[in-house]
């Protein structure tokens, strides 16, 4: 079974250098284990440190300038789509609940995953 995901859950991107805590901005009222409950619309991530995806235009330009030597650049995720699949049967303020098996696609090629959530003891169907 999947676990509910809350604010401060750690997310990782295979092209990033550091994990980042999940910010919950989609709602400000529902809590699980004293943390805001995340929904699939909590896709406004800030940074994973440095990005090494050649799908990222800044990384591609820096790599080209370095004559093909991969040159990581600061990560600014481009994530316009919601997390998928979430839990469509449990709504939080009208939006599907986010669980720890959901993923988020970065338009630069990374698939962002939830690697740790403080709500590990709260099981969802």
Coordinates of N, CA, C and O in Angstrom, one line a residue:
X1 N 0.8 -1.2 0.0 CA 0.0 0.0 0.0 C 0.9 1.2 0.0 O 2.0 1.3 0.5
X2 N 0.3 2.3 -0.6 CA 1.0 3.6 -0.6 C 0.8 4.4 0.6 O -0.2 4.1 1.4
X3 N 1.7 5.3 0.9 CA 1.5 6.2 2.1 C 1.2 7.6 1.6 O 1.6 8.0 0.6
X4 N 0.4 8.3 2.4 CA 0.1 9.7 2.2 C 1.4 10.5 2.2 O 2.4 10.2 2.8
X5 N 1.4 11.6 1.4 CA 2.6 12.4 1.3 C 2.2 13.8 1.9 O 1.2 14.3 1.5
X6 N 3.1 14.3 2.7 CA 2.9 15.6 3.3 C 4.0 16.6 3.0 O 5.0 16.2 2.5
X7 N 3.8 17.8 3.4 CA 4.8 18.9 3.3 C 6.1 18.4 4.0 O 6.0 17.7 5.0
X8 N 7.2 18.7 3.4 CA 8.5 18.3 3.9 C 8.9 16.9 3.5 O 10.1 16.5 3.8
X9 N 8.1 16.2 2.7 CA 8.5 14.9 2.2 C 9.7 15.2 1.3 O 9.8 16.3 0.6
X10 N 10.7 14.3 1.2 CA 11.8 14.5 0.4 C 11.6 14.0 -1.0 O 11.1 12.9 -1.2
X11 N 11.9 14.8 -2.0 CA 11.8 14.4 -3.4 C 13.2 14.4 -4.1 O 14.1 15.2 -3.7
X12 N 13.4 13.5 -5.0 CA 14.6 13.5 -5.8 C 14.4 13.4 -7.3 O 13.3 13.0 -7.7
X13 N 15.4 13.9 -8.0 CA 15.4 13.9 -9.5 C 16.7 13.2 -9.9 O 17.7 13.5 -9.3
X14 N 16.6 12.3 -10.8 CA 17.9 11.6 -11.2 C 18.9 12.5 -11.8 O 20.1 12.1 -11.8
X15 N 18.5 13.7 -12.2 CA 19.5 14.6 -12.8 C 20.0 15.7 -11.8 O 20.8 16.5 -12.1
X16 N 19.3 15.7 -10.6 CA 19.7 16.7 -9.6 C 20.8 16.1 -8.7 O 21.0 14.9 -8.6
X17 N 21.4 17.1 -7.9 CA 22.4 16.6 -7.0 C 22.0 16.5 -5.6 O 22.7 15.9 -4.8
X18 N 20.9 17.1 -5.2 CA 20.4 17.1 -3.8 C 18.9 16.9 -3.8 O 18.2 17.3 -4.7
X19 N 18.4 16.2 -2.7 CA 16.9 16.1 -2.6 C 16.3 17.5 -2.1 O 17.1 18.3 -1.7
X20 N 15.1 17.6 -2.3 CA 14.4 18.9 -1.9 C 13.1 18.5 -1.1 O 12.5 17.6 -1.5
X21 N 12.8 19.3 -0.1 CA 11.5 19.1 0.6 C 10.4 19.6 -0.3 O 10.5 20.6 -1.0
X22 N 9.3 18.8 -0.2 CA 8.1 19.1 -1.0 C 7.3 20.3 -0.4 O 7.0 20.2 0.8
X23 N 7.1 21.4 -1.1 CA 6.3 22.5 -0.6 C 4.8 22.2 -0.9 O 4.5 21.8 -2.0
X24 N 3.9 22.4 0.0 CA 2.5 22.2 -0.2 C 1.9 23.6 -0.4 O 1.9 24.4 0.5
X25 N 1.5 23.9 -1.6 CA 0.9 25.2 -1.9 C -0.6 25.1 -2.4 O -1.2 26.1 -2.6
X26 N -1.0 23.8 -2.6 CA -2.4 23.6 -3.2 C -3.5 23.8 -2.2 O -4.6 24.0 -2.6
X27 N -3.2 23.7 -0.9 CA -4.2 23.9 0.1 C -3.5 24.2 1.4 O -2.3 23.9 1.6
X28 N -4.2 24.8 2.3 CA -3.6 25.2 3.6 C -4.5 24.8 4.8 O -4.3 25.4 5.9
X29 N -5.3 23.8 4.7 CA -6.2 23.5 5.8 C -6.1 22.1 6.3 O -6.3 21.8 7.5
X30 N -5.9 21.1 5.4 CA -5.9 19.7 5.8 C -4.5 19.2 6.2 O -3.6 19.4 5.4
X31 N -4.4 18.6 7.4 CA -3.2 18.1 7.8 C -3.2 16.6 8.1 O -4.2 16.1 8.5
X32 N -2.0 16.0 8.0 CA -1.8 14.6 8.3 C -0.5 14.6 9.1 O 0.5 15.2 8.7
X33 N -0.5 13.9 10.2 CA 0.6 13.9 11.2 C 1.2 15.3 11.4 O 2.4 15.5 11.3
X34 N 0.3 16.3 11.6 CA 0.7 17.7 11.9 C 1.4 18.4 10.8 O 2.2 19.3 11.0
X35 N 1.3 17.9 9.6 CA 1.9 18.5 8.4 C 0.8 18.7 7.3 O -0.2 17.9 7.3
X36 N 0.9 19.7 6.5 CA -0.1 19.9 5.4 C 0.0 18.7 4.5 O 1.0 18.2 4.1
X37 N -1.2 18.2 4.1 CA -1.4 17.1 3.2 C -1.1 17.6 1.8 O -1.7 18.6 1.4
X38 N -0.3 16.8 1.1 CA 0.0 17.2 -0.3 C -1.1 16.6 -1.3 O -1.7 15.6 -1.0
X39 N -1.3 17.3 -2.4 CA -2.2 16.9 -3.4 C -1.4 16.8 -4.7 O -0.2 17.2 -4.8
X40 N -2.0 16.2 -5.8 CA -1.2 16.1 -7.0 C -0.9 17.4 -7.7 O -0.1 17.5 -8.6
X41 N -1.5 18.5 -7.1 CA -1.2 19.8 -7.7 C -0.1 20.5 -7.0 O 0.3 21.7 -7.3
X42 N 0.6 19.9 -6.1 CA 1.8 20.4 -5.4 C 3.0 20.2 -6.3 O 3.9 19.4 -5.9
X43 N 3.0 20.8 -7.4 CA 4.1 20.5 -8.4 C 5.0 21.7 -8.6 O 5.8 21.8 -9.6
X44 N 5.0 22.7 -7.7 CA 5.8 23.9 -7.8 C 7.1 23.7 -7.0 O 7.2 24.2 -5.9
X45 N 8.0 23.0 -7.6 CA 9.3 22.6 -6.9 C 10.3 23.7 -7.2 O 10.3 24.3 -8.3
X46 N 11.3 23.9 -6.3 CA 12.2 25.0 -6.5 C 13.6 24.5 -7.1 O 13.9 25.0 -8.1
X47 N 14.3 23.6 -6.5 CA 15.6 23.2 -7.0 C 16.1 21.9 -6.4 O 15.7 21.5 -5.3
X48 N 16.8 21.2 -7.2 CA 17.5 19.9 -6.8 C 19.0 20.2 -6.8 O 19.8 19.3 -7.1
X49 N 19.4 21.4 -6.6 CA 20.8 21.7 -6.6 C 21.3 22.0 -8.1 O 20.9 23.0 -8.7
X50 N 22.1 21.1 -8.6 CA 22.6 21.3 -9.9 C 22.0 20.2 -10.8 O 21.7 19.1 -10.4
X51 N 21.7 20.6 -12.1 CA 21.1 19.7 -13.0 C 22.1 19.2 -14.1 O 22.9 20.0 -14.5
X52 N 22.0 17.9 -14.4 CA 23.0 17.4 -15.4 C 22.2 16.8 -16.6 O 22.8 16.1 -17.4
X53 N 21.0 17.2 -16.8 CA 20.2 16.7 -18.0 C 20.5 17.6 -19.2 O 20.3 18.8 -19.2
X54 N 20.9 16.9 -20.3 CA 21.1 17.6 -21.5 C 19.8 18.2 -22.1 O 19.8 19.0 -23.0
X55 N 18.7 17.7 -21.6 CA 17.4 18.3 -22.0 C 17.1 19.7 -21.4 O 16.3 20.4 -21.9
X56 N 17.9 20.1 -20.5 CA 17.8 21.4 -19.9 C 18.7 22.3 -20.8 O 19.8 22.1 -21.0
X57 N 18.0 23.4 -21.3 CA 18.8 24.2 -22.2 C 20.0 24.9 -21.7 O 21.0 25.1 -22.4
X58 N 20.0 25.2 -20.4 CA 21.2 25.8 -19.8 C 22.4 24.8 -19.7 O 23.5 25.1 -19.9
X59 N 22.0 23.5 -19.4 CA 23.0 22.5 -19.3 C 23.6 22.2 -20.7 O 24.8 22.1 -20.9
X60 N 22.7 22.1 -21.7 CA 23.1 21.9 -23.1 C 24.0 23.0 -23.6 O 25.1 22.7 -24.2
X61 N 23.7 24.2 -23.3 CA 24.5 25.4 -23.7 C 25.9 25.3 -23.1 O 26.9 25.5 -23.7
X62 N 25.9 25.1 -21.8 CA 27.2 25.0 -21.0 C 28.0 23.9 -21.5 O 29.3 24.0 -21.6
X63 N 27.4 22.7 -21.8 CA 28.1 21.6 -22.3 C 28.7 21.8 -23.6 O 29.8 21.5 -23.9
X64 N 27.9 22.5 -24.5 CA 28.4 22.8 -25.8 C 29.6 23.8 -25.7 O 30.6 23.7 -26.4
X65 N 29.5 24.8 -24.8 CA 30.6 25.7 -24.6 C 31.9 25.1 -24.1 O 33.0 25.5 -24.3
X66 N 31.7 23.9 -23.4 CA 32.8 23.2 -22.8 C 33.3 22.1 -23.8 O 33.9 21.1 -23.3
X67 N 32.9 22.2 -25.1 CA 33.3 21.3 -26.1 C 32.9 19.9 -25.8 O 33.6 18.9 -26.0
X68 N 31.7 19.7 -25.3 CA 31.1 18.4 -25.1 C 31.2 17.8 -23.7 O 30.7 16.8 -23.4
X69 N 32.0 18.5 -22.9 CA 32.2 18.0 -21.5 C 30.9 18.3 -20.7 O 30.6 19.5 -20.6
X70 N 30.2 17.4 -20.2 CA 29.0 17.6 -19.4 C 29.2 18.7 -18.3 O 30.1 18.5 -17.5
X71 N 28.5 19.7 -18.4 CA 28.6 20.8 -17.4 C 27.3 21.1 -16.7 O 26.4 21.8 -17.3
X72 N 27.1 20.6 -15.5 CA 25.9 20.8 -14.8 C 25.7 22.3 -14.5 O 26.6 23.1 -14.4
X73 N 24.4 22.7 -14.5 CA 24.0 24.1 -14.2 C 23.0 24.1 -13.1 O 22.4 23.0 -12.8
X74 N 22.7 25.2 -12.5 CA 21.7 25.3 -11.5 C 20.3 24.7 -11.9 O 19.9 25.0 -13.1
X75 N 19.7 23.9 -11.1 CA 18.4 23.2 -11.4 C 17.3 24.2 -11.2 O 17.1 24.8 -10.1
X76 N 16.4 24.3 -12.2 CA 15.2 25.1 -12.1 C 14.1 24.2 -12.7 O 13.9 24.2 -13.9
X77 N 13.5 23.3 -12.0 CA 12.6 22.3 -12.6 C 11.4 22.9 -13.3 O 10.9 24.0 -12.9
X78 N 11.1 22.3 -14.5 CA 10.0 22.8 -15.3 C 8.9 21.7 -15.2 O 9.0 20.6 -15.8
X79 N 7.9 21.9 -14.3 CA 6.9 20.8 -14.0 C 5.5 21.3 -14.1 O 4.8 21.5 -13.1
X80 N 5.0 21.6 -15.3 CA 3.7 22.1 -15.5 C 2.5 21.1 -15.2 O 1.4 21.5 -15.0
X81 N 2.8 19.8 -15.3 CA 1.8 18.8 -15.1 C 1.7 18.4 -13.7 O 2.7 18.5 -12.9
X82 N 0.6 17.9 -13.2 CA 0.4 17.4 -11.9 C 1.2 16.1 -11.7 O 1.5 15.4 -12.6
X83 N 1.4 15.7 -10.4 CA 1.9 14.4 -10.1 C 0.9 13.3 -10.6 O -0.3 13.6 -10.6
X84 N 1.4 12.1 -10.9 CA 0.5 11.1 -11.3 C 1.0 9.8 -10.7 O 2.2 9.5 -10.5
X85 N 0.1 8.9 -10.4 CA -1.4 9.0 -10.5 C -2.1 9.7 -9.3 O -3.2 10.1 -9.4
X86 N -1.4 9.7 -8.2 CA -2.2 10.2 -7.0 C -3.2 9.2 -6.5 O -3.2 8.0 -6.9
X87 N -4.2 9.7 -5.7 CA -5.2 8.8 -5.2 C -6.6 9.5 -5.6 O -7.1 10.3 -4.8
X88 N -7.1 9.2 -6.7 CA -8.3 9.8 -7.2 C -9.6 9.6 -6.3 O -10.5 10.4 -6.4
X89 N -9.5 8.6 -5.5 CA -10.7 8.3 -4.6 C -10.7 9.1 -3.3 O -11.6 9.0 -2.5
X90 N -9.5 9.8 -3.0 CA -9.4 10.6 -1.8 C -9.1 12.0 -2.2 O -8.1 12.3 -2.7
X91 N -10.1 12.9 -2.0 CA -9.9 14.3 -2.3 C -9.5 15.1 -1.1 O -10.1 15.0 0.0
X92 N -8.6 16.0 -1.3 CA -8.1 17.0 -0.3 C -8.4 18.4 -0.9 O -7.8 18.8 -1.9
X93 N -9.4 19.1 -0.3 CA -9.9 20.4 -0.9 C -10.2 20.3 -2.4 O -9.8 21.1 -3.2
X94 N -10.8 19.2 -2.8 CA -11.2 19.0 -4.2 C -10.2 18.5 -5.1 O -10.4 18.3 -6.3
X95 N -9.0 18.2 -4.6 CA -7.9 17.7 -5.4 C -7.4 16.3 -4.9 O -7.4 16.0 -3.8
X96 N -7.1 15.4 -5.9 CA -6.6 14.1 -5.4 C -5.4 14.1 -4.5 O -4.5 14.9 -4.7
X97 N -5.4 13.3 -3.5 CA -4.4 13.2 -2.5 C -3.1 12.7 -3.2 O -3.2 11.9 -4.2
X98 N -1.9 13.1 -2.8 CA -0.7 12.7 -3.3 C -0.1 11.6 -2.4 O -0.1 11.7 -1.2
X99 N 0.3 10.5 -3.0 CA 0.9 9.4 -2.3 C 2.4 9.2 -2.7 O 2.8 9.8 -3.7
X100 N 3.1 8.4 -1.9 CA 4.5 8.2 -2.2 C 4.9 7.4 -3.4 O 6.1 7.3 -3.7
X101 N 3.9 6.9 -4.1 CA 4.3 6.1 -5.3 C 4.1 7.0 -6.6 O 4.4 6.5 -7.7
X102 N 3.6 8.2 -6.4 CA 3.3 9.1 -7.5 C 4.7 9.6 -8.0 O 5.6 9.7 -7.3
X103 N 4.7 10.0 -9.3 CA 5.9 10.6 -9.9 C 5.5 11.9 -10.6 O 4.3 12.1 -10.9
X104 N 6.5 12.8 -10.8 CA 6.3 14.0 -11.5 C 7.3 14.2 -12.6 O 8.5 14.0 -12.3
X105 N 6.8 14.5 -13.8 CA 7.7 14.6 -14.9 C 8.2 16.0 -15.1 O 7.5 16.9 -15.1
X106 N 9.5 16.1 -15.1 CA 10.2 17.4 -15.4 C 10.3 17.5 -16.9 O 10.7 16.5 -17.6
X107 N 10.0 18.6 -17.5 CA 10.1 18.8 -19.0 C 11.5 18.7 -19.5 O 11.7 18.6 -20.7
X108 N 12.5 18.7 -18.6 CA 13.9 18.6 -19.0 C 14.3 17.1 -19.0 O 15.5 16.8 -19.3
X109 N 13.4 16.2 -18.7 CA 13.7 14.8 -18.8 C 13.7 14.0 -17.5 O 13.7 12.8 -17.5
X110 N 13.8 14.6 -16.4 CA 13.8 13.9 -15.1 C 12.5 13.4 -14.6 O 11.5 14.1 -14.9
X111 N 12.4 12.3 -14.0 CA 11.2 11.8 -13.4 C 11.4 11.9 -11.9 O 12.2 11.2 -11.3
X112 N 10.7 12.8 -11.3 CA 10.8 13.2 -9.8 C 10.0 12.2 -9.0 O 8.9 11.9 -9.3
X113 N 10.7 11.7 -7.9 CA 10.0 10.7 -7.1 C 10.1 11.2 -5.6 O 10.9 12.0 -5.3
X114 N 9.2 10.6 -4.8 CA 9.1 10.9 -3.4 C 9.9 9.8 -2.7 O 9.6 8.6 -2.9
X115 N 11.0 10.2 -2.0 CA 11.9 9.2 -1.4 C 11.7 9.0 0.1 O 12.1 8.0 0.6
X116 N 11.1 10.0 0.7 CA 10.8 9.9 2.2 C 9.7 10.8 2.5 O 9.7 11.9 2.0
X117 N 8.8 10.3 3.3 CA 7.7 11.2 3.8 C 7.5 11.0 5.3 O 7.5 9.9 5.7
X118 N 7.3 12.1 6.0 CA 7.0 12.0 7.4 C 5.7 11.2 7.7 O 5.5 10.8 8.8
X119 N 4.9 11.0 6.7 CA 3.6 10.3 6.9 C 3.7 8.8 6.6 O 2.7 8.2 6.2
X120 N 4.8 8.2 6.9 CA 5.0 6.7 6.5 C 4.1 5.8 7.3 O 3.9 4.7 6.8
X121 N 3.5 6.3 8.4 CA 2.6 5.4 9.1 C 1.1 5.5 8.7 O 0.3 4.8 9.2
X122 N 0.8 6.5 7.8 CA -0.6 6.7 7.4 C -0.8 6.0 6.0 O -0.2 6.5 5.0
X123 N -1.5 4.9 6.0 CA -1.7 4.2 4.8 C -2.9 4.7 4.0 O -3.9 5.0 4.7
X124 N -2.9 4.7 2.7 CA -4.0 5.1 1.9 C -4.3 4.0 0.9 O -3.5 3.2 0.6
X125 N -5.6 3.8 0.6 CA -6.0 2.7 -0.3 C -5.4 2.9 -1.7 O -5.1 3.9 -2.2

